Coordinates of C-alpha atoms (C1' of nucleotides) in Angstrom, one line a residue:
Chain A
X1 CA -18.0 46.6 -20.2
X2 CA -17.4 49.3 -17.2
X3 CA -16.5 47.7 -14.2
X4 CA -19.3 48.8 -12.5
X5 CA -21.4 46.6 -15.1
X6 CA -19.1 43.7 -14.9
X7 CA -19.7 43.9 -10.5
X8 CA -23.2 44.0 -11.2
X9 CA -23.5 40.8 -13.6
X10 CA -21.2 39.3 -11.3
X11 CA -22.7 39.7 -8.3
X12 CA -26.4 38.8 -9.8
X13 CA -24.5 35.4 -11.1
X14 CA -23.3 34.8 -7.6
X15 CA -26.5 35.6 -6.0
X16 CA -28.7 33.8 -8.3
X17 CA -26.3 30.3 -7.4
X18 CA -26.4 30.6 -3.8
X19 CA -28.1 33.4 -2.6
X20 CA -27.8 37.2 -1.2
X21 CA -26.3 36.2 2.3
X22 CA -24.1 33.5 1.1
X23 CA -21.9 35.3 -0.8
X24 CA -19.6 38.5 0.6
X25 CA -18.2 41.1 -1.4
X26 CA -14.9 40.0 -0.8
X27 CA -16.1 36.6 -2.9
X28 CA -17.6 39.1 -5.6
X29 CA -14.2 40.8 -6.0
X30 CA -12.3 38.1 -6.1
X31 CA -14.2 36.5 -8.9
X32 CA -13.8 39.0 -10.8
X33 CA -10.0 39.5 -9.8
X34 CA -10.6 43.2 -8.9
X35 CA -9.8 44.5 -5.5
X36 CA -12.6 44.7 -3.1
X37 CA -11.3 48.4 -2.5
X38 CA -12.0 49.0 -5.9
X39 CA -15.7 47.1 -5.3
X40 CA -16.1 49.5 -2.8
X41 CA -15.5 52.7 -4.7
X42 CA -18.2 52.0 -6.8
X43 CA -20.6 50.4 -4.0
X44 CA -19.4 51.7 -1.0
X45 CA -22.3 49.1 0.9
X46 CA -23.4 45.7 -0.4
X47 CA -26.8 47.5 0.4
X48 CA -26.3 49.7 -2.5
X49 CA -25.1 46.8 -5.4
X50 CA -28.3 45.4 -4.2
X51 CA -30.3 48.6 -4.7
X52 CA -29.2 48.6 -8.3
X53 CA -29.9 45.4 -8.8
X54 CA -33.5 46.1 -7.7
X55 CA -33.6 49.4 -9.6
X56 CA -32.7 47.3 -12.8
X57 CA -35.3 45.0 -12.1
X58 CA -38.2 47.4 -11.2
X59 CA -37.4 49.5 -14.5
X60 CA -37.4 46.4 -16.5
X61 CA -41.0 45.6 -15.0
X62 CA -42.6 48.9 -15.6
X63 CA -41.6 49.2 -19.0
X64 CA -43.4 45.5 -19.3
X65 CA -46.4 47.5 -17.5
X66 CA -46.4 50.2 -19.6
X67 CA -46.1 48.2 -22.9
X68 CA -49.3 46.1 -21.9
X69 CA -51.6 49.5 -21.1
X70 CA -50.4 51.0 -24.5
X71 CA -52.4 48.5 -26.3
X72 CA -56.1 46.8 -25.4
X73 CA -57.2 45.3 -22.7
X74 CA -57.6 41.6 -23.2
X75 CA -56.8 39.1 -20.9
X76 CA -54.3 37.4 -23.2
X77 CA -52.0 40.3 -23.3
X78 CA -52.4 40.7 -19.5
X79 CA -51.2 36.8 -19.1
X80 CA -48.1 37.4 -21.5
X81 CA -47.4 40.7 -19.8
X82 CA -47.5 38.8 -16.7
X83 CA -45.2 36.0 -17.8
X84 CA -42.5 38.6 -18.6
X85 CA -42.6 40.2 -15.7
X86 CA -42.0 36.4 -14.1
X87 CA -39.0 35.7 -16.4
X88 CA -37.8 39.0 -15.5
X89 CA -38.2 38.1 -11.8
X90 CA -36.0 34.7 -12.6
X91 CA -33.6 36.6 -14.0
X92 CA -32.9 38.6 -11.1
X93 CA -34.1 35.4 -8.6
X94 CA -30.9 35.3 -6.6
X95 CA -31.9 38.7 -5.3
X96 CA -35.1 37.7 -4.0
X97 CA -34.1 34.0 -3.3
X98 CA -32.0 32.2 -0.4
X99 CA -31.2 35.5 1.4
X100 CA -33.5 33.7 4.2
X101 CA -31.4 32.0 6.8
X102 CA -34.8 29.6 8.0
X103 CA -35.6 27.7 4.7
X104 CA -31.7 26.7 4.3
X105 CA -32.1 25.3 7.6
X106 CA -35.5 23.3 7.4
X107 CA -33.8 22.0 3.9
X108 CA -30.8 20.6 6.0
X109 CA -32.7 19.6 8.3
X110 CA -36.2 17.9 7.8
X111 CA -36.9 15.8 4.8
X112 CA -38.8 18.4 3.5
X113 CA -39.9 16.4 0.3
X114 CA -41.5 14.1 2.5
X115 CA -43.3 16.9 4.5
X116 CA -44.6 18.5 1.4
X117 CA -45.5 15.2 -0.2
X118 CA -47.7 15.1 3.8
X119 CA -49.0 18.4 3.8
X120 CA -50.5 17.9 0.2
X121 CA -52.5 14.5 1.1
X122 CA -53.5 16.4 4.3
X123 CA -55.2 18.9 2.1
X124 CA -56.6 17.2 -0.8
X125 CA -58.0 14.7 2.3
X126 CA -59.6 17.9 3.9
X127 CA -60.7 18.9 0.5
X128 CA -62.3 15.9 -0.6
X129 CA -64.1 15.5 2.4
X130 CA -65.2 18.7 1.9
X131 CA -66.8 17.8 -1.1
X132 CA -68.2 15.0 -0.9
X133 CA -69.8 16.4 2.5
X134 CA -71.6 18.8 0.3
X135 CA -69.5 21.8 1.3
X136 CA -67.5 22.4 -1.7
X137 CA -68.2 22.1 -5.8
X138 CA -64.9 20.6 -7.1
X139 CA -64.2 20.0 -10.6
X140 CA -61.7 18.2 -12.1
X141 CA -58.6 20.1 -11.0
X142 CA -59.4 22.3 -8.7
X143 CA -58.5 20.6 -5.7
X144 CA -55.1 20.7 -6.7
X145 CA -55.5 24.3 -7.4
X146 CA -56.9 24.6 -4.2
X147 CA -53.7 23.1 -2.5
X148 CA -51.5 25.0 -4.6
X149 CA -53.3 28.4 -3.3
X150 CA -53.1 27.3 0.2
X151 CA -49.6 26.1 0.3
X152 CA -48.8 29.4 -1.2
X153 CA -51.0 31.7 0.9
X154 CA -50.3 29.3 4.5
X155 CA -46.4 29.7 3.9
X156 CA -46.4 33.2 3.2
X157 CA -49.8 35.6 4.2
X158 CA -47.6 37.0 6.8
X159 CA -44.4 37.6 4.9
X160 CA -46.8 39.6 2.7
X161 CA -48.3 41.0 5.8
X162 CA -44.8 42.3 7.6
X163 CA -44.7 44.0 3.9
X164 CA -47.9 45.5 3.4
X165 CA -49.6 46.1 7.0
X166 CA -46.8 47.3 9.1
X167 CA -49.6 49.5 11.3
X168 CA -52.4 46.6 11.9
X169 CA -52.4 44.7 14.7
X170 CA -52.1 40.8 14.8
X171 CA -56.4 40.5 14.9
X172 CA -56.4 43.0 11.8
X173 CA -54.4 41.0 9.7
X174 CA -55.4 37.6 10.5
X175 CA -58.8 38.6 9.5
X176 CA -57.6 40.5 6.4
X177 CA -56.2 36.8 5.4
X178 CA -58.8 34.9 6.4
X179 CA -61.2 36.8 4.2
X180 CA -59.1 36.2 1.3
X181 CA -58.9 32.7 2.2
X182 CA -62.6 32.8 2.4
X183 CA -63.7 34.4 -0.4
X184 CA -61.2 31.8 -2.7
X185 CA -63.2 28.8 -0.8
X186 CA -66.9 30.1 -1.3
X187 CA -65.6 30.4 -5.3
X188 CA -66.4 26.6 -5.1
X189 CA -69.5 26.8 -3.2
Chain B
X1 CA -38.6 27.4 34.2
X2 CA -35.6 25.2 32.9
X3 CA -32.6 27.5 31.6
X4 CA -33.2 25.9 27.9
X5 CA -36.9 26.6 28.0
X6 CA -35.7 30.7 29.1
X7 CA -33.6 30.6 26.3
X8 CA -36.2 29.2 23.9
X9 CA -38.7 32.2 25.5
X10 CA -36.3 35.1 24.9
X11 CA -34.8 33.8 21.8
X12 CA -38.5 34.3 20.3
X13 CA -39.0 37.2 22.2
X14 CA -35.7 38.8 20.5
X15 CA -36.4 36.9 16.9
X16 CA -40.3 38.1 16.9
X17 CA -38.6 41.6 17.9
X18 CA -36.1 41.9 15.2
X19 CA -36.0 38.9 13.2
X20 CA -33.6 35.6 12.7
X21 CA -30.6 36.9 11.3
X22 CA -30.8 40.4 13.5
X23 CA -30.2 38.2 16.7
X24 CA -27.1 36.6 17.7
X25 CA -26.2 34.5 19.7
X26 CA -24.3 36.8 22.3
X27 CA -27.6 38.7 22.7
X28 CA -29.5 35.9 23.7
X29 CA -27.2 35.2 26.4
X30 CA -26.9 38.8 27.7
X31 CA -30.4 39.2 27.7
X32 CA -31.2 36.4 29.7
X33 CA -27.6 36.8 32.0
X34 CA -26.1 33.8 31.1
X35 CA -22.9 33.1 29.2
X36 CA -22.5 32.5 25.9
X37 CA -21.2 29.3 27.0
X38 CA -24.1 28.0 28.5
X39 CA -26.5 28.9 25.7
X40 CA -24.1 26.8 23.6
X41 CA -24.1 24.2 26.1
X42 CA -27.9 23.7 25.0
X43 CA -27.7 24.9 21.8
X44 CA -24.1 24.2 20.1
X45 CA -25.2 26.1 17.1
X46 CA -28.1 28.9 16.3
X47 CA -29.4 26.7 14.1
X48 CA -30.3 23.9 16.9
X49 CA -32.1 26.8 18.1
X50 CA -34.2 27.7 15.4
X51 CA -35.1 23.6 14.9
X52 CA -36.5 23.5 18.4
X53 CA -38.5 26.7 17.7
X54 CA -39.7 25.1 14.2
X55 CA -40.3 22.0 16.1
X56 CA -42.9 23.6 18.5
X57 CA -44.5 25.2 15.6
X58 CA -44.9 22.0 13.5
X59 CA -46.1 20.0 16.2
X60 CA -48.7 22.6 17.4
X61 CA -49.8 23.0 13.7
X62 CA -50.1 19.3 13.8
X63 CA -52.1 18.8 16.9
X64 CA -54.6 21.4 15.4
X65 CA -55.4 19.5 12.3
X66 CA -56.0 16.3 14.2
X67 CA -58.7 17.9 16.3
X68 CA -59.8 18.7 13.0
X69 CA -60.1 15.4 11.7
X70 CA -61.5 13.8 14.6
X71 CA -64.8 16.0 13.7
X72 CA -66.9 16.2 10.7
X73 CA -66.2 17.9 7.5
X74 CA -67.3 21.6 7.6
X75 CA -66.2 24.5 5.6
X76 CA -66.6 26.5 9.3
X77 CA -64.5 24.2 10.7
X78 CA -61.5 24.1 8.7
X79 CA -61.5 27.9 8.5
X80 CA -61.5 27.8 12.4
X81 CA -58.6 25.7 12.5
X82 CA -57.1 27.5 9.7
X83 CA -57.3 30.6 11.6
X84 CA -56.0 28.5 14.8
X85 CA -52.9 28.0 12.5
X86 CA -52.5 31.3 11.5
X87 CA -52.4 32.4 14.9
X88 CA -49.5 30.1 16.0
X89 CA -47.6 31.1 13.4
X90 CA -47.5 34.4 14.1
X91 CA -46.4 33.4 18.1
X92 CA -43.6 32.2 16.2
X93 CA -43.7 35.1 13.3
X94 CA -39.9 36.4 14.2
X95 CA -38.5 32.5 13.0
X96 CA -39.6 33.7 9.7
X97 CA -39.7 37.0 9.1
X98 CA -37.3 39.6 9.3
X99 CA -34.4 37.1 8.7
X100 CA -34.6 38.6 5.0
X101 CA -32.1 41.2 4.0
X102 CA -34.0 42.4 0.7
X103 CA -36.9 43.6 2.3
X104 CA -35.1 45.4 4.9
X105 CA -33.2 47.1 1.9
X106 CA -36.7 47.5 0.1
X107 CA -38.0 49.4 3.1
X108 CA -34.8 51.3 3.9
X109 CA -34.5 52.8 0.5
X110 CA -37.4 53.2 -1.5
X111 CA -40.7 54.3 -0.3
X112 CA -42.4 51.4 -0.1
X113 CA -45.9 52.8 0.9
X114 CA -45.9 55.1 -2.6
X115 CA -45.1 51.6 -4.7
X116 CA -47.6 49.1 -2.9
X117 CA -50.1 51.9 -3.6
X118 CA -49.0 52.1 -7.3
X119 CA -49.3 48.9 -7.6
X120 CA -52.7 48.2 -6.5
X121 CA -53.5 51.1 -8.4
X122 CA -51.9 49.7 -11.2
X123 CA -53.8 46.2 -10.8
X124 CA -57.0 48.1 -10.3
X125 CA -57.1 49.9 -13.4
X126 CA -55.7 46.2 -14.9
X127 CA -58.7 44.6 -14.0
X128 CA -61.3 47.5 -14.4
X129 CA -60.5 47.5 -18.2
X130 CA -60.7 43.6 -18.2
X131 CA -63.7 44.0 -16.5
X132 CA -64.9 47.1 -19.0
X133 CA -63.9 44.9 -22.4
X134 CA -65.6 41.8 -21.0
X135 CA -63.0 39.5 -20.1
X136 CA -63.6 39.5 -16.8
X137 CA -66.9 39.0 -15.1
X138 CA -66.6 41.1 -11.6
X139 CA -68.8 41.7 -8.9
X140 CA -68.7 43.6 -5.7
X141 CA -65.0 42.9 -3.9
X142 CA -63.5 40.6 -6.8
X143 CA -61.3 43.1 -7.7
X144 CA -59.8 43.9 -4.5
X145 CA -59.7 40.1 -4.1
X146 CA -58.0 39.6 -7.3
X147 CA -55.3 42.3 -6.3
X148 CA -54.5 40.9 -2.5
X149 CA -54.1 37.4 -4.7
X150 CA -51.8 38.6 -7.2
X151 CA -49.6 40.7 -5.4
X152 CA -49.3 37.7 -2.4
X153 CA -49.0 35.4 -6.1
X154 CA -46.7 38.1 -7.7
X155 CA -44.2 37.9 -4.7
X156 CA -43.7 34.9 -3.6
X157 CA -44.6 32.4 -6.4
X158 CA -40.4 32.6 -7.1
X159 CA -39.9 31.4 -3.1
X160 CA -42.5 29.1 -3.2
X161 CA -41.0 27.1 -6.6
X162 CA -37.4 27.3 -4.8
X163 CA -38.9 25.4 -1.8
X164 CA -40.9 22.7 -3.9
X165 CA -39.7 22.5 -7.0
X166 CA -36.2 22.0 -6.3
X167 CA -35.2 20.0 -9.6
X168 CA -37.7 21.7 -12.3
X169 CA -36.5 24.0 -14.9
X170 CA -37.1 27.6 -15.5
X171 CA -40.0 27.0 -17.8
X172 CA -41.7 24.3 -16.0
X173 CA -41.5 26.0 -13.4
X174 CA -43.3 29.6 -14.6
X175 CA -45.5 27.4 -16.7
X176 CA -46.7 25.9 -13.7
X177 CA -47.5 29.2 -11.6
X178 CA -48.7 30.2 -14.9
X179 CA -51.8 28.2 -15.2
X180 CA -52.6 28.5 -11.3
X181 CA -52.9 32.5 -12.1
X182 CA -54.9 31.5 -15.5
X183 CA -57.1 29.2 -13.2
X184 CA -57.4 32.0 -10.9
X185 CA -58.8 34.3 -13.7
X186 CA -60.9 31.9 -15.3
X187 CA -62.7 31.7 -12.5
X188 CA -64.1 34.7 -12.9
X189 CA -65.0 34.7 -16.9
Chain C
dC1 C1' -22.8 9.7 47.8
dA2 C1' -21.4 9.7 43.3
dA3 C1' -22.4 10.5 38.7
dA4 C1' -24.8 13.1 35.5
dA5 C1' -26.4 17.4 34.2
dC6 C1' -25.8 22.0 34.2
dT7 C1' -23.4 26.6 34.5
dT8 C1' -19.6 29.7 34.4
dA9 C1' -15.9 32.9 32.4
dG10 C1' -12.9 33.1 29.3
dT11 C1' -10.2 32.3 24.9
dA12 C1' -9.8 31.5 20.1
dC13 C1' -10.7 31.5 15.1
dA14 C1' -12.3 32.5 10.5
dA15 C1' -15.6 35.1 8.0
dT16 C1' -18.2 39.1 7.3
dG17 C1' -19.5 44.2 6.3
dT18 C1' -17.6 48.4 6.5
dA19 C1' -14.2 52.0 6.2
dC20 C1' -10.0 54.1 5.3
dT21 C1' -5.2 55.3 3.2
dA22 C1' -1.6 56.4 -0.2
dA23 C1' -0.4 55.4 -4.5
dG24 C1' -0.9 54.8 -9.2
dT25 C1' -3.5 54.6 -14.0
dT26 C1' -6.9 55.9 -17.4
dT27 C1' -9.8 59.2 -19.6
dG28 C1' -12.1 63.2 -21.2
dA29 C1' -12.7 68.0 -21.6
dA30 C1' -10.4 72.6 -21.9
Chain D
dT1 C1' -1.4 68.5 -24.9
dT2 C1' -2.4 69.1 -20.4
dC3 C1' -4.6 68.4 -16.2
dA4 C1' -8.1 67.3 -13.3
dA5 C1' -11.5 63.9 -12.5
dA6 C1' -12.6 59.3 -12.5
dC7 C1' -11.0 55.0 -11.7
dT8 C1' -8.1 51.2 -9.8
dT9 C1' -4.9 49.1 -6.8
dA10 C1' -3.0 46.7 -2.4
dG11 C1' -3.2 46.8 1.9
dT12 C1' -4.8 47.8 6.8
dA13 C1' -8.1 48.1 10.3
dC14 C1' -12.2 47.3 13.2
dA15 C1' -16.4 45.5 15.2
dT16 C1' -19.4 41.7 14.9
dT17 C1' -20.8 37.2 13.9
dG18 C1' -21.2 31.9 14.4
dT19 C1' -18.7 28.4 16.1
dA20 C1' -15.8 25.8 19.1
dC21 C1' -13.1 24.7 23.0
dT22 C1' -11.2 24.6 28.0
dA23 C1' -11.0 24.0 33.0
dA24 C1' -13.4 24.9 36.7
dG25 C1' -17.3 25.0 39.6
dT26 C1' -22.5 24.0 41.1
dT27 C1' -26.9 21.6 41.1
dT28 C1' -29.8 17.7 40.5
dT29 C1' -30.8 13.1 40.7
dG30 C1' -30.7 8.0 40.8

DNA sequence: CAAAACTTAGTACAATGTACTAAGTTTGAA
DNA sequence: TTCAAACTTAGTACATTGTACTAAGTTTTG
């Protein structure tokens, strides 16, 4: 293997056990028992082993993409195309994954089982209320699909939104969210 | 104001300007004219600082929802107190945004307009065909609902599992998001 | 009034990303 | 085979960062 292959693995096995940030380049050279001068010949910037790594995964994705769309449409083949592309995103989790300083620290920090385990009684409380007020038509498991959609939309909508709406203003967004947020709740009305 | 509320203020300030790991400790201090030596006086390590911050949030977020369930149950309601906590968390936006170096890189390199429009295009013409070969049933603004929810799913169902499901495997752990995206669907066959 | 709380300026250290040099080695095309 | 390009090495250097400490003052408060 080139060594430009063999930085690349190495650096996605790094990444994917403790994260972007956590490790330096010196660390990836020395794993590899290369000099970092020679790391830096063939990525003169961390930045750039990182773009490859995305490039890698993004080609890896679309040629999921464009497998699915050469056959029929069914929703079976969408929900396996859909899965590779999520083992593909595993594969490559390290990039994506602990590069962010804030969850490390609530992690150390707060007993964060303990505050998840309080945030999901708060909303299947809310939830069930809901119901049995009359406001929402809950089968059997969609509350805790309900929790699992806001958990995942309250922690990130504005992660999402720093991505995708770098123009709006604060009122623009909020609203953008809360419609999604709405149109998911009157599903069950 | 008390020096460690100032620095609380502008370390916000700074943070909601350029995010967590763009601000150091230094600037703080310069930009409110203090030394670095008093900031660490009240804050021995950036990451005291960032706790406090997280602490106003949480109990902010937490004094909403108990105004909430001091009232009746009301779908109107709990979106207006939803929409209360969205609004706090963007005060506080900069503890949790920005302090990621991939999307930086993302947004430095490739042009990330061109792909988000790809990819809704890409979901569009997904769900159309569904939607064509009777797999899905849509009406008016389920599509562009179904797209805001999988690319928000798509993106950060990976950070989501590292911050609640800390001990499951790989395929547990897909399986799981798995069936909250089949859910998701099925609501709509 | 005295103690506690606060503030200052300055130093120090290890780690990081980045950048460069001068020298060798390997490899592939003419 | 030859020779230039591609690759690799070890080492140096620099600015920046988080962290930690000191010794001295000032302000606040019980």
């Amino acid at each position: 293997m080139k060594t430009k292959d063999k930085i690349l693995k190495e650096a996605l096995r790094l990444f994917n056990e403790r994260g972007l940030s956590q490790v330096g380049v010196r660390e990836i050279a020395r794993s590899l028992d290369i000099s970092v001068g020679n790391l830096s010949y063939h990525f003169p910037k961390k930045e750039d082993l990182i773009m490859e790594l995305l490039s890698q995964i993004r080609m890896a994705n679309d040629a999921r993409y464009e497998e699915y769309f050469e056959g029929r449409a069914s929703l079976g083949r969408f929900l396996g195309t859909f899965r590779q592309i999520m083992e593909n995103q595993y594969r490559y989790r390290g990039v994506f994954l602990g590069h962010d300083e804030i969850n490390q620290v609530i992690k150390k920090h707060f007993d964060y089982l303990s505050i998840e385990e309080k945030r999901r009684k708060f909303f299947h409380r809310i939830y069930t209320d809901l119901a049995k007020a009359g406001e929402l038509k809950l089968a059997e498991g969609d509350i805790e699909f309900l929790i699992s959609f806001i958990t995942l939309f309250g922690r990130f909508w504005m992660m999402e939104a720093s991505i995708s709406f770098t123009d709006k203003s604060k009122e623009e967004i909020i609203d953008h969210y809360m419609g999604l947020l709405k149109k998911q709740l009157g599903l069950f009305v």
